[in-house]
XYZ file of C-alpha atoms in Angstrom:
583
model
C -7.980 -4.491 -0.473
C -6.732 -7.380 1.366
C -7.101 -9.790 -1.364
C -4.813 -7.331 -3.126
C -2.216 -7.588 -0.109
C -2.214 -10.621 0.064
C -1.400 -11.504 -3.510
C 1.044 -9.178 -3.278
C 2.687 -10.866 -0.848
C 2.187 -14.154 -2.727
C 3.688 -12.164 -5.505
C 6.982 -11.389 -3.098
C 7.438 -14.474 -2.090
C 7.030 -15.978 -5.355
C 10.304 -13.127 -6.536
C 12.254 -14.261 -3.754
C 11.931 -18.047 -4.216
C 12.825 -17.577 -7.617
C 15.653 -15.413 -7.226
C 16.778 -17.823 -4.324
C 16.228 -20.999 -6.774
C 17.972 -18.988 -9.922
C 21.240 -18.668 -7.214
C 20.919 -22.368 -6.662
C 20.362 -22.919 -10.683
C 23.619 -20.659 -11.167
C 26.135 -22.817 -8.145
C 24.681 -26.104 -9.557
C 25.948 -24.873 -13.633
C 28.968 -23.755 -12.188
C 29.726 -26.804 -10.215
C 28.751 -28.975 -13.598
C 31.026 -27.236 -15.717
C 33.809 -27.496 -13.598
C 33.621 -30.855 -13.458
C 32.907 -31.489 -17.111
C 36.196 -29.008 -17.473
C 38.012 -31.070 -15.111
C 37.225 -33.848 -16.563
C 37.653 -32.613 -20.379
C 41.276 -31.141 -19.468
C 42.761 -33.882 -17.674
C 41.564 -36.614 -20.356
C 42.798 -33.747 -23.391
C 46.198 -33.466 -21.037
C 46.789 -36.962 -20.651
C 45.983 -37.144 -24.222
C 48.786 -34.732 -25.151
C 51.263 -36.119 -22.660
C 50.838 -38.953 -23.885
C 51.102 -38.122 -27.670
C 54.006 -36.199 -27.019
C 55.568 -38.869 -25.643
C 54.950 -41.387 -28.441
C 56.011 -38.756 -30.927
C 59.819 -38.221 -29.043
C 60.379 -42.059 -28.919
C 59.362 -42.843 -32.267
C 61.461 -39.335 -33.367
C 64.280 -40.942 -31.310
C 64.464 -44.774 -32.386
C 63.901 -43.848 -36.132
C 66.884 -41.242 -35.986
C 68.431 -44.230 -34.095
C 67.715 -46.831 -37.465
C 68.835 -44.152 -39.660
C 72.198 -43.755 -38.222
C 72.197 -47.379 -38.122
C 71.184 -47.428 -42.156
C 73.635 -44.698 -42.726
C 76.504 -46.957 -41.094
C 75.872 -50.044 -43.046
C 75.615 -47.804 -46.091
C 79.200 -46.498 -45.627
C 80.295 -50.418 -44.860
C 78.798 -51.142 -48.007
C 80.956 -48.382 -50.116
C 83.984 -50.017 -48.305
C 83.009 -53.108 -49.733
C 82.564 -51.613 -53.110
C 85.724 -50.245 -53.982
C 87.670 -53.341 -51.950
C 90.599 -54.501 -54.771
C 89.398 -58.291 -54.567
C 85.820 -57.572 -55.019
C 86.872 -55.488 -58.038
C 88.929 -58.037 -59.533
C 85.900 -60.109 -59.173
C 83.373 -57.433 -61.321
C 85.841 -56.632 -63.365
C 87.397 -60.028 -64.838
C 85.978 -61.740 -68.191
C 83.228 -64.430 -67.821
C 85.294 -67.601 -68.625
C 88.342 -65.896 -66.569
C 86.045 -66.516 -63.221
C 86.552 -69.786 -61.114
C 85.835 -70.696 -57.912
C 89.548 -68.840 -56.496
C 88.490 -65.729 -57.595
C 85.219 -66.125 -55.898
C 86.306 -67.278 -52.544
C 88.724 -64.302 -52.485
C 85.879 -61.360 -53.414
C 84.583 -63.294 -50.435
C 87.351 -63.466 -47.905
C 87.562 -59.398 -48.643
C 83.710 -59.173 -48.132
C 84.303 -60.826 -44.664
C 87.504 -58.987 -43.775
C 85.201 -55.954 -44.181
C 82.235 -57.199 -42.067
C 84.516 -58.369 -39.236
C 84.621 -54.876 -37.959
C 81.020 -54.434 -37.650
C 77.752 -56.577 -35.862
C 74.956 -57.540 -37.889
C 75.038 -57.743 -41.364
C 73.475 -60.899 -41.855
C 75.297 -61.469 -45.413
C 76.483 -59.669 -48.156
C 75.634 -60.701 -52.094
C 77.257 -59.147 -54.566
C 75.751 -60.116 -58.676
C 78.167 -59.264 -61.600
C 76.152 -58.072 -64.726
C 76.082 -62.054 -66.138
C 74.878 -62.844 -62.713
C 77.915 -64.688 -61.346
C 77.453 -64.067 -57.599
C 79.057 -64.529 -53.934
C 77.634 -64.452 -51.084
C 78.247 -64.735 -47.039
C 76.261 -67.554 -45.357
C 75.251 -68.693 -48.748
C 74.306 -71.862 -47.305
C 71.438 -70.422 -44.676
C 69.504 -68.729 -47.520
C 66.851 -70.194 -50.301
C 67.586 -68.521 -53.539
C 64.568 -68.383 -56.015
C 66.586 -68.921 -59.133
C 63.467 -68.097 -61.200
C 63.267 -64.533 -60.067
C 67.150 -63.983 -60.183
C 67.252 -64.257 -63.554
C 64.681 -62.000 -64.575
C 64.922 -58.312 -64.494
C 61.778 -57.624 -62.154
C 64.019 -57.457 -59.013
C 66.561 -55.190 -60.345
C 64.034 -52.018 -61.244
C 64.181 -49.985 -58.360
C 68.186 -51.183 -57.707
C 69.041 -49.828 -61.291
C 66.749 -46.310 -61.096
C 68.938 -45.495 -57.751
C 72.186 -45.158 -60.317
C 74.342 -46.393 -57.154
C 72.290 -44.952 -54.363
C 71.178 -47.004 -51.339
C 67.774 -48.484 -51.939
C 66.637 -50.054 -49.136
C 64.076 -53.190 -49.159
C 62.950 -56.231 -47.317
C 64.181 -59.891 -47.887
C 66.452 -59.594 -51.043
C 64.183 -57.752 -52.986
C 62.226 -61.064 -52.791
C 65.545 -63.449 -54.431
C 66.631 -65.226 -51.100
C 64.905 -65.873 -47.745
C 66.172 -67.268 -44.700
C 66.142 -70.622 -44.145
C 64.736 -69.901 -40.167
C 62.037 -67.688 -41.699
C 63.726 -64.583 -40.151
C 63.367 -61.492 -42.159
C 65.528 -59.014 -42.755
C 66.609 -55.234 -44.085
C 68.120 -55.391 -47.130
C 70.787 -52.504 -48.345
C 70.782 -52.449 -52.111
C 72.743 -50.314 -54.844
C 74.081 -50.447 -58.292
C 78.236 -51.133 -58.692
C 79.908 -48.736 -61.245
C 83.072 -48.810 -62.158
C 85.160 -46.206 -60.529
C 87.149 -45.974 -63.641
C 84.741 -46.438 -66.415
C 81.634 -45.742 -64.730
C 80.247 -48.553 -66.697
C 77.339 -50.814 -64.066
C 79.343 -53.431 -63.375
C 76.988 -55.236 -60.606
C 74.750 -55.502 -57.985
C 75.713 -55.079 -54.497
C 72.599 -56.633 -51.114
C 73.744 -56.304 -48.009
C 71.460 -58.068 -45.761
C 70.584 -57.015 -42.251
C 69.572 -58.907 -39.281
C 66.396 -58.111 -37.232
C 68.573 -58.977 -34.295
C 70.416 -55.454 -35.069
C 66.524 -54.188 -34.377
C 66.108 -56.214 -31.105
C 69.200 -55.000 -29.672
C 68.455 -51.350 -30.112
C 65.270 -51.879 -28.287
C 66.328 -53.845 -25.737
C 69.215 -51.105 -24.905
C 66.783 -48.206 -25.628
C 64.520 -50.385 -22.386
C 61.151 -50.536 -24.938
C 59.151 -53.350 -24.147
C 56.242 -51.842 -25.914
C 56.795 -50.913 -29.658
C 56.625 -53.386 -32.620
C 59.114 -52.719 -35.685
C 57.936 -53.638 -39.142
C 58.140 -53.606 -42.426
C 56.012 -51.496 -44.945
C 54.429 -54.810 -46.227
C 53.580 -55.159 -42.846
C 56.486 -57.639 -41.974
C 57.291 -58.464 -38.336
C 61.186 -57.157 -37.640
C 61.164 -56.813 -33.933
C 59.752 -56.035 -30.582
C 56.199 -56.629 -29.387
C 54.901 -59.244 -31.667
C 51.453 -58.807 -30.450
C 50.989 -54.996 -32.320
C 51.446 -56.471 -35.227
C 47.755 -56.614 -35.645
C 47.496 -52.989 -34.911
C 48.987 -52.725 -38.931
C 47.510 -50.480 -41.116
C 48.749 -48.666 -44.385
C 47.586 -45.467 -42.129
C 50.985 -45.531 -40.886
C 53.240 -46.035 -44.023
C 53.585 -42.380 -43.852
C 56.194 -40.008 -42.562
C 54.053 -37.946 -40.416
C 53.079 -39.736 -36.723
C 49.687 -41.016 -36.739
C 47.552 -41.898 -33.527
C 45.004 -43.864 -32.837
C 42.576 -45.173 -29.542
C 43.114 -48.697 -28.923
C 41.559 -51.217 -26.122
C 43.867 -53.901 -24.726
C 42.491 -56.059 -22.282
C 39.720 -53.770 -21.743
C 42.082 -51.184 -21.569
C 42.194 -47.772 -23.776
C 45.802 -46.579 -25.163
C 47.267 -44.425 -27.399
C 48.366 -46.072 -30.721
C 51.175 -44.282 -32.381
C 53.025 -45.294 -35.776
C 55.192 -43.575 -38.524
C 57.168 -44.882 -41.794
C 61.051 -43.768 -40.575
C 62.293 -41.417 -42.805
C 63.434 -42.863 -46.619
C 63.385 -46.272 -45.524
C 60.379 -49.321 -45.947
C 60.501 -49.916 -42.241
C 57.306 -48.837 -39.729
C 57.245 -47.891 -36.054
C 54.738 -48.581 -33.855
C 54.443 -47.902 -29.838
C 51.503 -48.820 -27.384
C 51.252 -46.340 -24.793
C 49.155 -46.002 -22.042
C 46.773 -42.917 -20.397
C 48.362 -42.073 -17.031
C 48.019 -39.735 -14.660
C 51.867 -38.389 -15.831
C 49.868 -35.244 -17.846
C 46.960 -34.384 -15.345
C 48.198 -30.575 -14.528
C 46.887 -31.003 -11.094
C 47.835 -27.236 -10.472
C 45.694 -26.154 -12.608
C 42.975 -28.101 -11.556
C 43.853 -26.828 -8.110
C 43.370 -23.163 -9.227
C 40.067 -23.998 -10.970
C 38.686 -25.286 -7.986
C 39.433 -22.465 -5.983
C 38.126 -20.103 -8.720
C 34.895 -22.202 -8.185
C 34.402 -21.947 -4.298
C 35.201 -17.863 -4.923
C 32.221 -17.607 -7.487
C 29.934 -19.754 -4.811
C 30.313 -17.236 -2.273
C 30.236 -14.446 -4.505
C 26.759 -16.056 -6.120
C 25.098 -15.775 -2.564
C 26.483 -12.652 -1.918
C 25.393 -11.036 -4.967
C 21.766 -12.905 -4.364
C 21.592 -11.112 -1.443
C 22.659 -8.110 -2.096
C 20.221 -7.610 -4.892
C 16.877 -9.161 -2.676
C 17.835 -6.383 -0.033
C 18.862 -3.258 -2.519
C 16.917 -4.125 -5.437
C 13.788 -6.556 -5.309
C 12.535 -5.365 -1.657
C 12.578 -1.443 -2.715
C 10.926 -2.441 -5.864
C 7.970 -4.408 -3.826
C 7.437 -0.948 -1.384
C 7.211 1.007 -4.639
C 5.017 -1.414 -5.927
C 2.851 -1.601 -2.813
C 2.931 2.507 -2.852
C 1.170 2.314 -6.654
C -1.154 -0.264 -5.867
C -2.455 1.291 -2.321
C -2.629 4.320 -5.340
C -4.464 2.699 -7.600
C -6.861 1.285 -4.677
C -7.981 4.638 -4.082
C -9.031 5.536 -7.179
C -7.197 8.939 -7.158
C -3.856 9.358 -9.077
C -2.011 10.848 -6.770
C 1.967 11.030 -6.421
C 4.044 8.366 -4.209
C 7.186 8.906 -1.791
C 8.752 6.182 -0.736
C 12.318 6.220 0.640
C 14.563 3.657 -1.872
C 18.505 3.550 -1.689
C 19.824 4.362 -5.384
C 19.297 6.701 -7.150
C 18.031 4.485 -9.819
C 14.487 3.570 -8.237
C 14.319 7.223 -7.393
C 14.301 8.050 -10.743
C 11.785 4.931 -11.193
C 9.826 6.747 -8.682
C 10.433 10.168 -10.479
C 9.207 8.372 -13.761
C 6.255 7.072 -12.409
C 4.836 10.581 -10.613
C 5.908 12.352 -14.286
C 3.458 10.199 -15.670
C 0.832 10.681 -13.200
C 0.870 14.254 -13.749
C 1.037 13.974 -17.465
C -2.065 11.520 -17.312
C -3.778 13.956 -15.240
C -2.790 17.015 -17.769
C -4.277 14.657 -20.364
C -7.174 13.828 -18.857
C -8.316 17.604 -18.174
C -6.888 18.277 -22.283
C -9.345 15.678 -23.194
C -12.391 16.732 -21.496
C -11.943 19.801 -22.938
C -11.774 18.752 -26.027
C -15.111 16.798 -25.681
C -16.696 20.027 -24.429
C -15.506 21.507 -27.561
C -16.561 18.662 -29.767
C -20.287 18.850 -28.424
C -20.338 22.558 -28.713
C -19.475 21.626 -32.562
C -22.087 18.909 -32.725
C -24.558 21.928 -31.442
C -23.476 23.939 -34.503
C -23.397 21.380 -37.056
C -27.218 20.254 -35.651
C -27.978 24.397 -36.183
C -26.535 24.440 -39.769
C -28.466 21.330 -41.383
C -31.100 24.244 -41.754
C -29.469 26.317 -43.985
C -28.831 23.821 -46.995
C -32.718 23.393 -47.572
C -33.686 26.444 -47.298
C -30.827 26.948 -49.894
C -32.704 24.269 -52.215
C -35.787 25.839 -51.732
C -34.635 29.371 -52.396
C -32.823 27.947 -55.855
C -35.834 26.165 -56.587
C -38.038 29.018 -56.490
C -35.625 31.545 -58.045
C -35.634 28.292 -60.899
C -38.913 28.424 -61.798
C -39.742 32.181 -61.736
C -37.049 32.675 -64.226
C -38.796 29.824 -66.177
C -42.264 31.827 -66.017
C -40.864 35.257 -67.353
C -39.059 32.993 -70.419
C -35.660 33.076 -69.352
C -34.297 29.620 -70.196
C -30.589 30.023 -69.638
C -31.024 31.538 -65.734
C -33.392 28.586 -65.197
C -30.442 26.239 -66.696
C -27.676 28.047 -64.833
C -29.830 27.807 -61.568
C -30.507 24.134 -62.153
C -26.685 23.448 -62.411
C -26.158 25.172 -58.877
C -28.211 23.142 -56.898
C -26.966 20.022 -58.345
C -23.449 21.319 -57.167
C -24.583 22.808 -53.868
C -26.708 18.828 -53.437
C -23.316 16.885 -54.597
C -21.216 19.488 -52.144
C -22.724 19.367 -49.437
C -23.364 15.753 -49.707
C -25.741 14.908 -46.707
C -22.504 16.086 -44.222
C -20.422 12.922 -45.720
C -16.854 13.602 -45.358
C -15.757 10.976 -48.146
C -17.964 10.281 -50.745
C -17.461 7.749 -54.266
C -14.913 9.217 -57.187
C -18.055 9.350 -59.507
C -19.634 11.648 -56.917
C -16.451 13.999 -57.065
C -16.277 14.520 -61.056
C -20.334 15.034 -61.151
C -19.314 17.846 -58.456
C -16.325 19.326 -60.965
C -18.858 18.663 -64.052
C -21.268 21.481 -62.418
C -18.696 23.734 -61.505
C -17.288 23.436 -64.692
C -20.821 24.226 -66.260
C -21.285 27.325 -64.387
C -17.741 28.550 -64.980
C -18.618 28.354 -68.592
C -21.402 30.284 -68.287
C -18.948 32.931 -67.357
C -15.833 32.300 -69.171
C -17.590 31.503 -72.306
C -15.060 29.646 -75.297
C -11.959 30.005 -73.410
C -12.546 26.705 -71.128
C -12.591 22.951 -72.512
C -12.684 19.720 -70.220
C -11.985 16.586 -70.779
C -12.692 13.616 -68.698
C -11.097 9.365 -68.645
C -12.345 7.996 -65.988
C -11.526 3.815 -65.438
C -14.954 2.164 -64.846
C -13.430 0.289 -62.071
C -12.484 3.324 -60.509
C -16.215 5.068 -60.011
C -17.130 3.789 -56.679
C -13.450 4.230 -55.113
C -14.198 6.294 -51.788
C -12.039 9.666 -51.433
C -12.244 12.865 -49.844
C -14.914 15.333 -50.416
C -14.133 18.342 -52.713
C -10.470 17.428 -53.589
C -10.997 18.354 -57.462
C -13.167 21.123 -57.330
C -10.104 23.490 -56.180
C -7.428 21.725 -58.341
C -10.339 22.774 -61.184
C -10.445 25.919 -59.498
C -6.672 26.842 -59.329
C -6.232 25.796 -63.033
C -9.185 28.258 -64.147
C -8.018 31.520 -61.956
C -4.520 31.010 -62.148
C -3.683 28.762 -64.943
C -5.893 29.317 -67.812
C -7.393 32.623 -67.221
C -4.016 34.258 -67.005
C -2.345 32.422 -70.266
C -5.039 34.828 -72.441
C -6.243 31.670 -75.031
C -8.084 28.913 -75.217
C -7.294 26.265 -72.420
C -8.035 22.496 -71.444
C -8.735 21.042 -68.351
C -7.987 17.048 -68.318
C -9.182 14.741 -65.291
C -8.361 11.229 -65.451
C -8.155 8.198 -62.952
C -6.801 4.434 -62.849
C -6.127 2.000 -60.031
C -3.203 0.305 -59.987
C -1.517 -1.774 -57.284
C -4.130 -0.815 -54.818
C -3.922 2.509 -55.230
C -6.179 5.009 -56.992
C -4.348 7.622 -59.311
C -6.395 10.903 -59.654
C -4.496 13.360 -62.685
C -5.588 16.788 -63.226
C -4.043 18.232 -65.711
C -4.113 21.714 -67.379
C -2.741 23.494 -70.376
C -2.172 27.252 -67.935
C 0.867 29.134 -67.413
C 2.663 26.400 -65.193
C 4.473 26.575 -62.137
C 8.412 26.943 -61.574
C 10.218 23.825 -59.932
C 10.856 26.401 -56.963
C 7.084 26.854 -56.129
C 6.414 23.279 -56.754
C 9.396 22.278 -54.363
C 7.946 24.867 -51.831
C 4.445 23.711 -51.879
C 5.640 20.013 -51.463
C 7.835 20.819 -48.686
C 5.981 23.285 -46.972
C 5.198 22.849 -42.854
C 1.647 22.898 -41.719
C 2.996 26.026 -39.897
C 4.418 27.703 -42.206
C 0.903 27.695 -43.914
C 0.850 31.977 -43.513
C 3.918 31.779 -46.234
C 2.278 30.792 -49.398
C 0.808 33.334 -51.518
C -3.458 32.630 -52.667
C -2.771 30.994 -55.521
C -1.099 28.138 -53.903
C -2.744 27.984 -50.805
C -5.978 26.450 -51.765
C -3.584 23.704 -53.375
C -1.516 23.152 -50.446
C -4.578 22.937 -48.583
C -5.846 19.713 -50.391
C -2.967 18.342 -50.520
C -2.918 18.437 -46.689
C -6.351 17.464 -46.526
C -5.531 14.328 -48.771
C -2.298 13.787 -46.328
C -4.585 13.693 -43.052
C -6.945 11.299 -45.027
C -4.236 8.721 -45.930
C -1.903 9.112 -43.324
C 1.112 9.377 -45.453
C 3.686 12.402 -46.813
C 3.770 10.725 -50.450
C 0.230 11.105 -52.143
C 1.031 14.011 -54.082
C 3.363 14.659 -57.325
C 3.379 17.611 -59.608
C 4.842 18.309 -63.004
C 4.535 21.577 -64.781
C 6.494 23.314 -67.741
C 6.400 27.187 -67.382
C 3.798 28.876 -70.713
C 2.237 24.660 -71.220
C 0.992 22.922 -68.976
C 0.289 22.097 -65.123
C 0.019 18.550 -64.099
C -1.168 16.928 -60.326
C -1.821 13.695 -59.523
C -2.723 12.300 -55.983
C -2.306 8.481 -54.837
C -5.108 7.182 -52.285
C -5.665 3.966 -51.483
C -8.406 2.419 -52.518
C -11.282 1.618 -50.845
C -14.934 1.551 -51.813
């Protein structure tokens, strides 16, 4: 009894340390995920901040280079439709000199004069006579002029703006500087006939300025080849084709240890690439929020411990006096009730449960000894009845052999036949005996049923060979044979057939008796399927001995499905019973 105490309160101790430990285990979580949130927020926010803010400068300066395209684009229509530079398209080869040249080219330059950075202008007529601005600080590759290879994309524009690097790759700069080119196809306005080529080069300076107003120290501007233009020259190793695209890419970087935000896009219709170098700072930390999460976290602490000990002083202790009640109850040896006063009504009803059960344990014990009264009073009987079969055996034995002495063959016969059934029946008290056992049992009642029916009665048996030691339940045929005779055959007036047969198949023995009697109507075969053991008082004789085997068969498998019947009414009656099989 104290041993029992005291692990008890081993036991309790053990609850509360856990429960105390499982408190700690859920303030320790909490305090881990907030700071993996805290962390995992502020890095995503300064992430976003910081993405956002790439994506509105590099949205800003590449509006910014489109105006500025746009504007040397108009300059350029100016200097298309200007009356000296259309003298000089439109006059005959040999009609060209030097005059006419140097005039296109004062026009060019009264153009340019009211505009910054157009590094020079170059306009080709169609038998590539040219003039240019600041002829003299470019290299012309006279090869390439005067093949058709740099002219493609100019000529599929049909006069639009198509916008390169370098002079389409004709002239470079004698510094090495590159710059933007602005090029388009000259038709007459007249004719429309092509009468030329118009580049207008522009300076990377025009590129510098814009940055240096716009106060960006820390964005590169290139060309889609990956040319240099302006800004940070260091980012030019940052290049990729990734960013020839008119979406915003980003990217991680480290610089000097250092991780920042790569961002990059292709501005809009033109061969020219953005790229800014931002870095992670504390600008997008939403310290607010942070704030609020914090408190959140202190407020779940304290409610944690409350909670832990609310539930060790209305929950676990309770639950240890009702547990102390039952074992001090089960220490005794007597099951007796327990009252113990708990605070909810919960445990009460724990407490309820547990005295229901005592009483219903004690109901069941007095229901079962009982019953074991009852079952040796049986065991008396059964011990009283062995007497009666042998001096059964004797009595047919006798009978036998008197009716042998005074001649009469067929009583001796008939007498013969009844002990073998009354031997195979009773079968030494078995309650299952083998399948081969069974038919012998229907073979004899069959023989002395023909004694008395005479002609009218046939029987037929197709028994598997692997199915002659399956175990089933005593006397299951005998009253199918018997319900067939009495109120199948006998009733149909004629000559009748009586057909047993057995197989095994998927485990399963399948017994068929079948009979060629008046049948049954699908309404009594639905009613002696479906019948309730206690409804047994509602079927009529006939049926009853059936519906008792099949209930019989039922108990002996434990299942509802061992059983179908077919019948057709005036042909034939059909029953077959599934049992597994067992030998």
């Amino acid at each position: 009894m104290k041993l029992s105490i005291i692990s008890k309160n081993i036991k309790q101790n053990t609850l509360s340390f856990s429960l105390k430990r499982l408190i700690f285990g859920i303030v320790l979580v909490a305090a881990i995920v907030f700071v993996f949130s805290t962390y995992v927020i502020t890095k995503q926010e300064q992430k976003d901040y910081a993405t956002r803010d790439s994506e509105n400068v590099l949205k800003t300066l590449s509006s910014n280079i489109s105006s500025d395209i746009q504007k040397y684009t108009s300059l350029s229509r100016l200097i298309m439709i200007d009356d000296r530079v259309l003298t000089f398209l439109r006059a005959k080869m040999l009609s060209v000199d030097i005059s006419m040249i140097n005039d296109a080219r004062y026009g060019v330059m009264d153009i340019l004069n009211v505009t910054e950075g157009v590094d020079s202008v170059m306009i080709f007529r169609e038998d590539l006579i040219m003039l240019a601005t600041n002829r003299f600080t470019y290299h012309y590759d006279y090869g390439l002029m005067n093949s058709e290879e740099w002219k493609g994309d100019i000529y599929e524009g049909l006069g639009r703006v198509v916008v390169s690097l370098n002079s389409n790759g004709i002239a470079t700069k004698q510094d090495g500087r590159p710059v933007v080119t602005i090029g388009r196809a000259i038709y007459d306005i007249d004719t429309q006939k092509r009468t030329g080529i118009l580049m207008m080069n522009i300076s990377s300076l025009v590129f510098e300025r814009m940055l240096a107003s716009l106060s960006y120290d820390n964005i590169c501007i290139m060309g889609s080849d990956g040319t240099f233009l302006a800004g940070n020259k260091s980012y030019v190793n940052f290049f990729d084709n990734k960013f020839v695209s008119t979406s915003i890419r980003h990217e991680d970087v480290f610089i000097d240890g250092e991780r920042e935000l790569l961002s990059g896009c292709l501005v809009n219709g033109l061969p020219i690439v953005i790229l800014r170098v931002s870095p992670y700072g504390t600008e997008g930390i939403p310290f607010r929020m942070l704030y609020i999460l914090l408190f959140l976290m202190i407020v779940f602490i304290i409610l944690a411990f409350f909670v832990g000990t609310f539930i060790r002083k209305t929950i676990t202790d309770p639950i240890f006096e009702l547990s102390n009640s039952m074992e001090t109850n089960r220490q005794s040896g007597e099951l007796k009730k327990i009252n113990v006063e708990v605070p909810y009504s919960e445990l009460d009803m724990l407490q309820g449960d547990y005295n229901g059960m005592i009483d219903h344990v004690n109901d069941l014990i007095d229901k079962l000894m009982e019953k074991e009264k009852t079952l040796q009073r049986a065991e008396m009987r059964v011990l009283q009845e062995q007497i009666k079969p042998h001096f059964l055996y004797n009595s047919i034995e006798t009978i036998g052999f008197m009716a042998m002495d005074a001649g009469a063959g067929n009583v001796h016969d008939a007498l013969e036949t009844l002990g073998s059934f009354y031997r195979n029946f009773l079968s030494k008290g078995d309650r299952a005996i083998p399948l081969s056992r069974e038919v012998w049992i229907v073979k004899d009642y069959l023989s002395l049923q023909k004694l008395r029916y005479g002609d009218i009665l046939d029987d037929e048996y197709d028994i598997a060979e692997n199915t002659q030691e399956v175990v089933v339940p005593k006397l299951i045929l005998q009253p199918l044979v018997e319900n067939s005779i009495y109120h199948g055959i006998r009733l149909k007036g004629e000559r009748g057939k009586i057909k047993i047969s057995s197989r095994l198949q998927d485990g399963n023995l399948h017994i068929i008796v079948h009979d060629t009697g008046i049948g049954m109507s699908q309404e009594k075969i639905d009613q002696i399927l479906s019948l309730e053991r206690k409804d047994k008082n509602d079927l009529d004789t006939e049926s009853f001995g059936l519906w008792g085997t099949i209930e019989r068969i039922r108990y002996y498998t434990g299942k509802e499905d061992v059983v179908s019947i077919k019948s057709e009414i005036g042909e034939y009656t059909e029953i077959e019973f599934v049992i597994p099989a067992t030998s």
